[in-house]
mmCIF file of N, CA and C in Angstrom:
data_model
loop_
_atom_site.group_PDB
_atom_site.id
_atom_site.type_symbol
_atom_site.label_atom_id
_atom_site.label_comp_id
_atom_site.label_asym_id
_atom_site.label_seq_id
_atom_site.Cartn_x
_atom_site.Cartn_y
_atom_site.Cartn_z
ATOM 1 N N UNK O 1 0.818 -1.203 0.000
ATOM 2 C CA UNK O 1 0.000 0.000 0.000
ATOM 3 C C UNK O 1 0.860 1.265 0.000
ATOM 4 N N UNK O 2 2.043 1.078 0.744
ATOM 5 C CA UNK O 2 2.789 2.476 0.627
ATOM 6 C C UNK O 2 3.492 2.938 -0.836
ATOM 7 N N UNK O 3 3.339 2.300 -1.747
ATOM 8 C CA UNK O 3 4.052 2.576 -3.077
ATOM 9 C C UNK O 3 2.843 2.833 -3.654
ATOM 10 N N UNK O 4 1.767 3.005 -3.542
ATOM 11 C CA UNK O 4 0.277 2.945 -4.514
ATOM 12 C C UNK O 4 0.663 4.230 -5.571
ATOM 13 N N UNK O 5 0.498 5.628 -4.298
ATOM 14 C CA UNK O 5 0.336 6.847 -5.364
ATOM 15 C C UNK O 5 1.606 6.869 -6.272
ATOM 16 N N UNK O 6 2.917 6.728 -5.485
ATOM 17 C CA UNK O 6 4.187 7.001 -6.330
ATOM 18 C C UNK O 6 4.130 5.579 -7.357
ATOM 19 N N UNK O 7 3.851 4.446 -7.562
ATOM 20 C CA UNK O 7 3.279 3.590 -8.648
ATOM 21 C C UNK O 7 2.630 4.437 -9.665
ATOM 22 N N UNK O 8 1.386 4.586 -8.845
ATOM 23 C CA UNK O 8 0.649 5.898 -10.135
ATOM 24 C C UNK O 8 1.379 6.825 -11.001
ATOM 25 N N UNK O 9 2.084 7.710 -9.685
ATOM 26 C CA UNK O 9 2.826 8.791 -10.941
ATOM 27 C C UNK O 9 3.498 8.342 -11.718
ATOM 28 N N UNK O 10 4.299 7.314 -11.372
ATOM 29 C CA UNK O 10 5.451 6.645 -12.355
ATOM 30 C C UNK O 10 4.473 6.224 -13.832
ATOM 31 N N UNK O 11 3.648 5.193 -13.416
ATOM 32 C CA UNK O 11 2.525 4.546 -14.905
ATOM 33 C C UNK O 11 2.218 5.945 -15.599
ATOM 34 N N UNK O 12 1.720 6.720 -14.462
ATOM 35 C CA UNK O 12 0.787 7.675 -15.709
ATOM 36 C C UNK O 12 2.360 8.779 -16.610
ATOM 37 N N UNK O 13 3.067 8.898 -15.856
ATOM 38 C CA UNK O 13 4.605 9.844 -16.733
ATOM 39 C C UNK O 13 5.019 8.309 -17.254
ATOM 40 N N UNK O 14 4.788 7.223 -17.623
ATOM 41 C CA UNK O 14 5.120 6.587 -18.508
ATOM 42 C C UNK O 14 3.853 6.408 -19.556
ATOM 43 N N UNK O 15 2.474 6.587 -19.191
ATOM 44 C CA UNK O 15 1.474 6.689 -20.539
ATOM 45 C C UNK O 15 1.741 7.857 -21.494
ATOM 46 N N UNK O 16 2.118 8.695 -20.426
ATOM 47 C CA UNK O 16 3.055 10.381 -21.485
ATOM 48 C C UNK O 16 4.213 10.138 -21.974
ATOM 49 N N UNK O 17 4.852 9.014 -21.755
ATOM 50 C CA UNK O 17 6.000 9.212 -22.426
ATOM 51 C C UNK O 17 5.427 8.356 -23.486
ATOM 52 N N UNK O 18 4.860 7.550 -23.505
ATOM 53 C CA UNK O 18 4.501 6.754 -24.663
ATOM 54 C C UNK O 18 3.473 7.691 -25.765
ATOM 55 N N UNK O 19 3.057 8.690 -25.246
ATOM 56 C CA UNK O 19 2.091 9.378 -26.183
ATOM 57 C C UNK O 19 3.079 10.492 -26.707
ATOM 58 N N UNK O 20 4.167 11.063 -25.839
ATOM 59 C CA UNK O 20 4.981 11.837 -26.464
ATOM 60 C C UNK O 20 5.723 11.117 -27.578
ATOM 61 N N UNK O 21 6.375 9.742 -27.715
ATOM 62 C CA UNK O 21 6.955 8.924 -28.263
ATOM 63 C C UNK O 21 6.478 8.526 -29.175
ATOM 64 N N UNK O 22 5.164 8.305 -29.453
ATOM 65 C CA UNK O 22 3.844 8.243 -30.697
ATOM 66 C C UNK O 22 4.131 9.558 -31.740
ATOM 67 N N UNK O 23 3.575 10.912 -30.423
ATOM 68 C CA UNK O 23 3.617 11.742 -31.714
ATOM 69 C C UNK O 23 4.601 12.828 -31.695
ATOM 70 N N UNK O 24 5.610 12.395 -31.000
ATOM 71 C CA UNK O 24 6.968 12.904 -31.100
ATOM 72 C C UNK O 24 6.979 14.301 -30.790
ATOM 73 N N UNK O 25 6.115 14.526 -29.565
ATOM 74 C CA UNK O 25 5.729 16.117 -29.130
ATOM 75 C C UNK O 25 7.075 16.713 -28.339
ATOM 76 N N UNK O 26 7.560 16.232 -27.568
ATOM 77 C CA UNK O 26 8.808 16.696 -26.715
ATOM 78 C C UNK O 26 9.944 16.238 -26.277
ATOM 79 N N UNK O 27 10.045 15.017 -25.801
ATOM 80 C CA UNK O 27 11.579 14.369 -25.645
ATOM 81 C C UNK O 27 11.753 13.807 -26.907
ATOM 82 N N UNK O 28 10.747 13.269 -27.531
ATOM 83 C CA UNK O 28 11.312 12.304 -29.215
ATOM 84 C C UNK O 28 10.992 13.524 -29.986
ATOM 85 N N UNK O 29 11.025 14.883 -29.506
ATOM 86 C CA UNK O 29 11.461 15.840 -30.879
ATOM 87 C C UNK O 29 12.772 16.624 -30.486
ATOM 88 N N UNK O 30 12.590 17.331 -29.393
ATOM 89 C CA UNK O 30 13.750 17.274 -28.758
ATOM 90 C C UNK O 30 14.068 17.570 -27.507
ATOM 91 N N UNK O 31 14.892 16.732 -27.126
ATOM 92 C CA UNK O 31 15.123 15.776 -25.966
ATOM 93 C C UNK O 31 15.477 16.915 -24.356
ATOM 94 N N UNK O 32 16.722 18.122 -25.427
ATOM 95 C CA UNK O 32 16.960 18.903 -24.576
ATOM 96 C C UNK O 32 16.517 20.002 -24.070
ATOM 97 N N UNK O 33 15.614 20.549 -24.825
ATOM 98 C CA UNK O 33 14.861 21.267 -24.870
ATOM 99 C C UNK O 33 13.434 21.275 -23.895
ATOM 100 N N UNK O 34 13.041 19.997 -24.316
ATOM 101 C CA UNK O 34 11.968 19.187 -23.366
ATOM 102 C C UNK O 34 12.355 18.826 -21.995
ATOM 103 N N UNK O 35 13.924 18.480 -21.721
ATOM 104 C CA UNK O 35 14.080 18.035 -20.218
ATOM 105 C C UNK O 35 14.275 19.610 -19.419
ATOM 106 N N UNK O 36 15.025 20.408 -20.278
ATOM 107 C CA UNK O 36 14.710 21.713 -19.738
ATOM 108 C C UNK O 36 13.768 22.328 -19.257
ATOM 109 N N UNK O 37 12.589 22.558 -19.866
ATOM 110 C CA UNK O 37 11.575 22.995 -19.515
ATOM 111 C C UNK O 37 10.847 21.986 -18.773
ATOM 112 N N UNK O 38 11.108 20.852 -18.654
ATOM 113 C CA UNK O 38 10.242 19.770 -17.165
ATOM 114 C C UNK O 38 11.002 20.585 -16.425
ATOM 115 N N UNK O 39 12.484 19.982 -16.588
ATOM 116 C CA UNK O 39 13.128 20.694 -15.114
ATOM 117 C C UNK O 39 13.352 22.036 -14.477
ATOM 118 N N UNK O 40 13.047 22.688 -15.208
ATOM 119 C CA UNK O 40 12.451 24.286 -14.232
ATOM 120 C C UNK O 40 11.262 24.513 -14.371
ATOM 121 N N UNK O 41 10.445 23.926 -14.626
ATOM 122 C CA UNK O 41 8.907 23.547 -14.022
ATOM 123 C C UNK O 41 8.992 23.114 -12.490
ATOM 124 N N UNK O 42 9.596 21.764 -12.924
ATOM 125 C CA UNK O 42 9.466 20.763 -11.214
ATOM 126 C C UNK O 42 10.264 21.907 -10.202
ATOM 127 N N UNK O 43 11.434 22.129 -10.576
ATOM 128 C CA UNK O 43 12.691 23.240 -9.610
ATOM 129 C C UNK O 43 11.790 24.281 -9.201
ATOM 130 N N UNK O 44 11.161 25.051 -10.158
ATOM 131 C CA UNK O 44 9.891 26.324 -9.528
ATOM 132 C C UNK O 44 9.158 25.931 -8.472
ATOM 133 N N UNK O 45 8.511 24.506 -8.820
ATOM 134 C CA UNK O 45 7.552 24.146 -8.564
ATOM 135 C C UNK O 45 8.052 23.843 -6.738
ATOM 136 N N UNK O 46 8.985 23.643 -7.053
ATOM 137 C CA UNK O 46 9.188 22.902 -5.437
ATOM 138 C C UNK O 46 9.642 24.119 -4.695
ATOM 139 N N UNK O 47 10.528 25.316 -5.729
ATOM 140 C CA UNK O 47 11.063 26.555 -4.688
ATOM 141 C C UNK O 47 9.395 26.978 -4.185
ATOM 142 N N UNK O 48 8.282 26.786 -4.731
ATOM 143 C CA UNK O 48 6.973 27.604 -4.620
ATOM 144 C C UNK O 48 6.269 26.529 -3.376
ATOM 145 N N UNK O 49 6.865 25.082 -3.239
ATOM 146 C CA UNK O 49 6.310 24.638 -2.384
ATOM 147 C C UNK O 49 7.163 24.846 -0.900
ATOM 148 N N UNK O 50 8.170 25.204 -1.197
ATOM 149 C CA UNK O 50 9.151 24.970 0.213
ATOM 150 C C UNK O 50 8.559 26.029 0.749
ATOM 151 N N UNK O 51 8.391 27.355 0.193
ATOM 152 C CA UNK O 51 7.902 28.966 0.581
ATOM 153 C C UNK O 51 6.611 28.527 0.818
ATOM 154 N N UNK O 52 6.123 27.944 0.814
ATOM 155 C CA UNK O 52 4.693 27.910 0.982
ATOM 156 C C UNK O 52 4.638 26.797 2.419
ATOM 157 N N UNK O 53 5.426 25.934 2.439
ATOM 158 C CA UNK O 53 5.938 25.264 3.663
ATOM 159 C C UNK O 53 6.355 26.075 4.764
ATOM 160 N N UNK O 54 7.640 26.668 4.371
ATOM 161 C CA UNK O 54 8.063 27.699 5.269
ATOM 162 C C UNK O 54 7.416 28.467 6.255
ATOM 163 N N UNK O 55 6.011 29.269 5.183
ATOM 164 C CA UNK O 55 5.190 30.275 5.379
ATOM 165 C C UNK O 55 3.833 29.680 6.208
ATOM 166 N N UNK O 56 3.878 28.136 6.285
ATOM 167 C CA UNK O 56 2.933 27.575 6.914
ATOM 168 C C UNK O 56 1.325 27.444 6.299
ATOM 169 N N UNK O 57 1.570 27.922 5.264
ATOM 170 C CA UNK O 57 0.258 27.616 3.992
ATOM 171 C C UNK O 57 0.325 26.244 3.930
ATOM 172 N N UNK O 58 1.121 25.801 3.276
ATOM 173 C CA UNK O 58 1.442 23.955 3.230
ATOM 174 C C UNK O 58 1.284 23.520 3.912
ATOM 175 N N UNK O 59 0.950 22.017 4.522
ATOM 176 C CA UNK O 59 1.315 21.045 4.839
ATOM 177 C C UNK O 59 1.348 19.765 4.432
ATOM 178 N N UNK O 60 2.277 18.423 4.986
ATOM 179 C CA UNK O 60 1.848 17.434 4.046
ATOM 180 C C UNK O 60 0.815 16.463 5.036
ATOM 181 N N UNK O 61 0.002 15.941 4.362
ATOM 182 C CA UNK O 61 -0.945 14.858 4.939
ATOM 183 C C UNK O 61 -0.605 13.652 4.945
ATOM 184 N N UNK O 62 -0.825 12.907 5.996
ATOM 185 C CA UNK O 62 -0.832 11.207 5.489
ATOM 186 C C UNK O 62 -1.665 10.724 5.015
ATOM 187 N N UNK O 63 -1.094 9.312 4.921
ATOM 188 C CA UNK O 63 -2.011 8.444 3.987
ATOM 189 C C UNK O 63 -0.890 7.370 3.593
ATOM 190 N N UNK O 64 -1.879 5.978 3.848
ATOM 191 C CA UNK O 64 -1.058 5.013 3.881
ATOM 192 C C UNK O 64 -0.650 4.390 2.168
ATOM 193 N N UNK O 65 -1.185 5.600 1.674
ATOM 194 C CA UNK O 65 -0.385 5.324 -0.562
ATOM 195 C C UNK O 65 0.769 5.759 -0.615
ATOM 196 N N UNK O 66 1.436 6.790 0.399
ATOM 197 C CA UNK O 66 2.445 7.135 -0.051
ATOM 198 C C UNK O 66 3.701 6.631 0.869
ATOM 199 N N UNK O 67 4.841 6.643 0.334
ATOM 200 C CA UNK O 67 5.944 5.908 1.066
ATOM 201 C C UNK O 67 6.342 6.824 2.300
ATOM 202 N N UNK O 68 6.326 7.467 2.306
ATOM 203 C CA UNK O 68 6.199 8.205 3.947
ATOM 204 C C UNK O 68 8.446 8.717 3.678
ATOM 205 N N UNK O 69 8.180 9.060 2.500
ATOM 206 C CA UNK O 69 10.353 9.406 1.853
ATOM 207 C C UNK O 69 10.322 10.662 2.118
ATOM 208 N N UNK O 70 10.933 11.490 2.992
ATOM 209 C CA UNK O 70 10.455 13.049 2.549
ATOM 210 C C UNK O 70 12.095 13.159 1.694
ATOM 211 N N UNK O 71 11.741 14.647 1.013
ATOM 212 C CA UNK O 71 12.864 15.193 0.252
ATOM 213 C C UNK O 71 13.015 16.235 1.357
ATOM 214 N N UNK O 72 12.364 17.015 2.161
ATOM 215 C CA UNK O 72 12.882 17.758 3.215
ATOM 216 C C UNK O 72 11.247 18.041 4.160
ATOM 217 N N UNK O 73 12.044 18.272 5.182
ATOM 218 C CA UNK O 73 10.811 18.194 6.256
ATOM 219 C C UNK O 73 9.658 18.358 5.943
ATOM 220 N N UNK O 74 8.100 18.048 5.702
ATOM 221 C CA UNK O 74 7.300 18.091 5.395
ATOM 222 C C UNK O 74 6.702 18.140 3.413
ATOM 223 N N UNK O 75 8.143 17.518 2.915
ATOM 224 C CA UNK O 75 7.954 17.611 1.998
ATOM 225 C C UNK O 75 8.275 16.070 1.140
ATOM 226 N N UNK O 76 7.128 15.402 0.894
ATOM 227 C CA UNK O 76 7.027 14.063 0.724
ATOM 228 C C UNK O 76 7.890 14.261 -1.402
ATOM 229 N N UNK O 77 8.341 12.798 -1.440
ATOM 230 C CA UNK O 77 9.362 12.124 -2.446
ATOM 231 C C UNK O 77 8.001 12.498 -3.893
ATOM 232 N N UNK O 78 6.993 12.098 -3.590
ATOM 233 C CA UNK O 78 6.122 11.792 -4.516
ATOM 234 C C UNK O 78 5.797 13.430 -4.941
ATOM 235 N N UNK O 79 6.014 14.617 -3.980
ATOM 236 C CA UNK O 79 5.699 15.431 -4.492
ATOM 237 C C UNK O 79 6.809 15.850 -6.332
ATOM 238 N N UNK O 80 7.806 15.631 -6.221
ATOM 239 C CA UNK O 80 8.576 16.058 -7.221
ATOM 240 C C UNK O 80 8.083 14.937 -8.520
ATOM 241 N N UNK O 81 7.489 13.633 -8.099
ATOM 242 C CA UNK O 81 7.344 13.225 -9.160
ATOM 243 C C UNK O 81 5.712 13.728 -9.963
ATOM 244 N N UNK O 82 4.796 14.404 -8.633
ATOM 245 C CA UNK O 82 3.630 15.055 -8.898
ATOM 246 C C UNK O 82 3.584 16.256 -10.252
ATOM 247 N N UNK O 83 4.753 16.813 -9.824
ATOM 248 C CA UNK O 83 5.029 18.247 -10.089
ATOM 249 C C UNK O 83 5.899 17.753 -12.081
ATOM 250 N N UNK O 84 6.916 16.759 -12.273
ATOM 251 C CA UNK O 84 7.076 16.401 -13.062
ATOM 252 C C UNK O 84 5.727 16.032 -14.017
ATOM 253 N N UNK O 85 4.772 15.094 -13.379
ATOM 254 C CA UNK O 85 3.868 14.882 -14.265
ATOM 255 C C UNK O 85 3.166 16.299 -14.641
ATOM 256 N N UNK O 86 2.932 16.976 -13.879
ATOM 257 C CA UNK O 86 2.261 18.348 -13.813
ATOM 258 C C UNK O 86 2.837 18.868 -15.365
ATOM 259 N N UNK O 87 4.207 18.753 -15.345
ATOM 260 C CA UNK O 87 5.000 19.919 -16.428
ATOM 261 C C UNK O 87 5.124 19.338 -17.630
ATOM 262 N N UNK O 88 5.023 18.054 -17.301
ATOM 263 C CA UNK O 88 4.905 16.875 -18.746
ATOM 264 C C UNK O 88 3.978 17.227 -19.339
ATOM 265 N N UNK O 89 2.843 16.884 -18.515
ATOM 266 C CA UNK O 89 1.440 17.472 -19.256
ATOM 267 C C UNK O 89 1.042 18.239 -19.843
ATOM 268 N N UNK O 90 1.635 19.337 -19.017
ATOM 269 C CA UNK O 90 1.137 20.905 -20.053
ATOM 270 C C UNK O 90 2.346 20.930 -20.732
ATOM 271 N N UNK O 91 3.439 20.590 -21.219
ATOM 272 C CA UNK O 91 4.216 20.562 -21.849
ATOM 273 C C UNK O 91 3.869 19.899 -23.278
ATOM 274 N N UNK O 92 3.618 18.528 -22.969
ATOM 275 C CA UNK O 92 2.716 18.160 -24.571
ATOM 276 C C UNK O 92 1.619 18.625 -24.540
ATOM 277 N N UNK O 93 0.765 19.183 -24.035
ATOM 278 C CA UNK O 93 -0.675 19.964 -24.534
ATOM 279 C C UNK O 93 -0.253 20.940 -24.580
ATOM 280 N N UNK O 94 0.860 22.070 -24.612
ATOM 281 C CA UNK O 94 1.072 23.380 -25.494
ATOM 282 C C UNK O 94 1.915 22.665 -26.815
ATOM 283 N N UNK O 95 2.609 21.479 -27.017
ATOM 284 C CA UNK O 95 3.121 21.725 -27.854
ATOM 285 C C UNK O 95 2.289 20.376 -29.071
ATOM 286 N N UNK O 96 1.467 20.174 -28.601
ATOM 287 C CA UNK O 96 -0.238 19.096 -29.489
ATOM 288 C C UNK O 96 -0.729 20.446 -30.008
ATOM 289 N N UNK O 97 -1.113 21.260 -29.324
ATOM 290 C CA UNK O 97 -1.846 22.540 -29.529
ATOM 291 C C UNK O 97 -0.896 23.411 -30.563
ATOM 292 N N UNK O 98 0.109 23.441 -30.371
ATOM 293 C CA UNK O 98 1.208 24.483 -31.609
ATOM 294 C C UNK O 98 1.255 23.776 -32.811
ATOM 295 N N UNK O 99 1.276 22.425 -32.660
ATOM 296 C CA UNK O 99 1.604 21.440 -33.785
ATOM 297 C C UNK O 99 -0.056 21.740 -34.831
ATOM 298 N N UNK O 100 -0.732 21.282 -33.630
ATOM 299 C CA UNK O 100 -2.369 21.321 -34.429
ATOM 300 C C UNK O 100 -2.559 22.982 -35.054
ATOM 301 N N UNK O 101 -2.283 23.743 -34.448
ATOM 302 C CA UNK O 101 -2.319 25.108 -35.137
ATOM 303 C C UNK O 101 -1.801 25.479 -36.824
ATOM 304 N N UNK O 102 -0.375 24.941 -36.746
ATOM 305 C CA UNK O 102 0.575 24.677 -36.983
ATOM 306 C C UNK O 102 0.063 23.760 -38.652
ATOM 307 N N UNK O 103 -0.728 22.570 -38.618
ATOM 308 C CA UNK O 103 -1.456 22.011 -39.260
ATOM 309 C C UNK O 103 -2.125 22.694 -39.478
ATOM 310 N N UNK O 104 -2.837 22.935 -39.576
ATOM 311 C CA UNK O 104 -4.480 23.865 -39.832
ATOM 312 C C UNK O 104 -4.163 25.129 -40.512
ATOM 313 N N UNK O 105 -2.813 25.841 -40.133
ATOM 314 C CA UNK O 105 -2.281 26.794 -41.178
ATOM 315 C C UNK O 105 -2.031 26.659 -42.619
ATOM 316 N N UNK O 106 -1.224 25.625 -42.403
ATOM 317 C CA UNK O 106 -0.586 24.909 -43.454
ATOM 318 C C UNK O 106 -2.037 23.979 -44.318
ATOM 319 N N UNK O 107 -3.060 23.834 -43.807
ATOM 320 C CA UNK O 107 -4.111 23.320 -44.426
ATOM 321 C C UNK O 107 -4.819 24.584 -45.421
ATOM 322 N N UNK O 108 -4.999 25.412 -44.511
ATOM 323 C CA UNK O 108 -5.561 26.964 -44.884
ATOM 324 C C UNK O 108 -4.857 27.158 -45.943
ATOM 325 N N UNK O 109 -3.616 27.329 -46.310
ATOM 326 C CA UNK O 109 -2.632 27.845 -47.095
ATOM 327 C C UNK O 109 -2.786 27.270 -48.518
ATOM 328 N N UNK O 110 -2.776 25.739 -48.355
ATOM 329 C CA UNK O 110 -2.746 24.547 -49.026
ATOM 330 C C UNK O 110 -4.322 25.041 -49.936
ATOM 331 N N UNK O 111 -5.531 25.589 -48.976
ATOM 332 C CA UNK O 111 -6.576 25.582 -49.662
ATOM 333 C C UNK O 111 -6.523 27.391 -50.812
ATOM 334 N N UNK O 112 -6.035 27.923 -50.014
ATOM 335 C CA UNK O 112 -5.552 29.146 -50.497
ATOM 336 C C UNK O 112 -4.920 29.322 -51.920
ATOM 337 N N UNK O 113 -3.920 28.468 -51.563
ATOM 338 C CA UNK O 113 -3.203 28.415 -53.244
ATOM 339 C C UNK O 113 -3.941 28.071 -54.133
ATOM 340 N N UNK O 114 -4.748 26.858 -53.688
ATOM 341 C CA UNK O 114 -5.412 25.831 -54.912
ATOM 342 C C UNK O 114 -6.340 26.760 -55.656
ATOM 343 N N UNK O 115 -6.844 27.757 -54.468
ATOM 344 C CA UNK O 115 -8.408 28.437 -54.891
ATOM 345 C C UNK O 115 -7.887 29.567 -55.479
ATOM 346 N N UNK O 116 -6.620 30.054 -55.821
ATOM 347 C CA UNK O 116 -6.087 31.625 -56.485
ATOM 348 C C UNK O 116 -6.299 30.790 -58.360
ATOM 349 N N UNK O 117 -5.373 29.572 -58.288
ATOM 350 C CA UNK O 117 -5.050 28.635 -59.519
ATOM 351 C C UNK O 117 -6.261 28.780 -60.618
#
């Protein structure tokens, strides 16, 4: 029971990597670019949780899904892999969304020429 949620995050940032890997939205387009922007996502993400810890807004809850690992006092292991999936996500849905734009221009254009001819 204590591996449940961090199980989860791991499966579901591996169903994204397999959908990024399909349609080649961010690490299979490019690799460095894409680990960059996860990793000062998650790095923000955690300077915004420690301050928020600090400041006593935060706290962490139990619950017998998570492995009980902190990365620093009140700040559980699973959160960084939370915060990764977080940046994955909107990371391929801005760049599904640029691509699809992106298409649809190039469709427009495509109809454009044909209809001047």
């Amino acid at each position: 029971m204590r591996f449940m949620y961090l199980g989860a995050l791991l499966l579901s940032l591996g169903g994204l990597a397999l959908l990024d890997r399909r349609f080649r939205l961010a690490f299979w387009s490019d690799p460095r670019r894409a680990a960059l922007t996860v990793g000062i996502g998650v790095v923000g993400f955690l300077l915004w949780d420690g301050i928020g810890l600090v400041l006593g807004i935060f706290a962490r809850g139990d619950s017998p899904h998570m492995t009980g690992l902190l990365l620093a006092p009140e700040l559980p292991v699973e959160e960084a892999f939370f915060l990764a999936l977080l940046c994955y996500t909107a990371l391929l849905a801005w760049r599904w969304f640029d691509q699809s734009a992106l298409q649809r221009e190039a469709g427009r254009r495509a109809l454009d020429d044909g209809g001047t001819r």
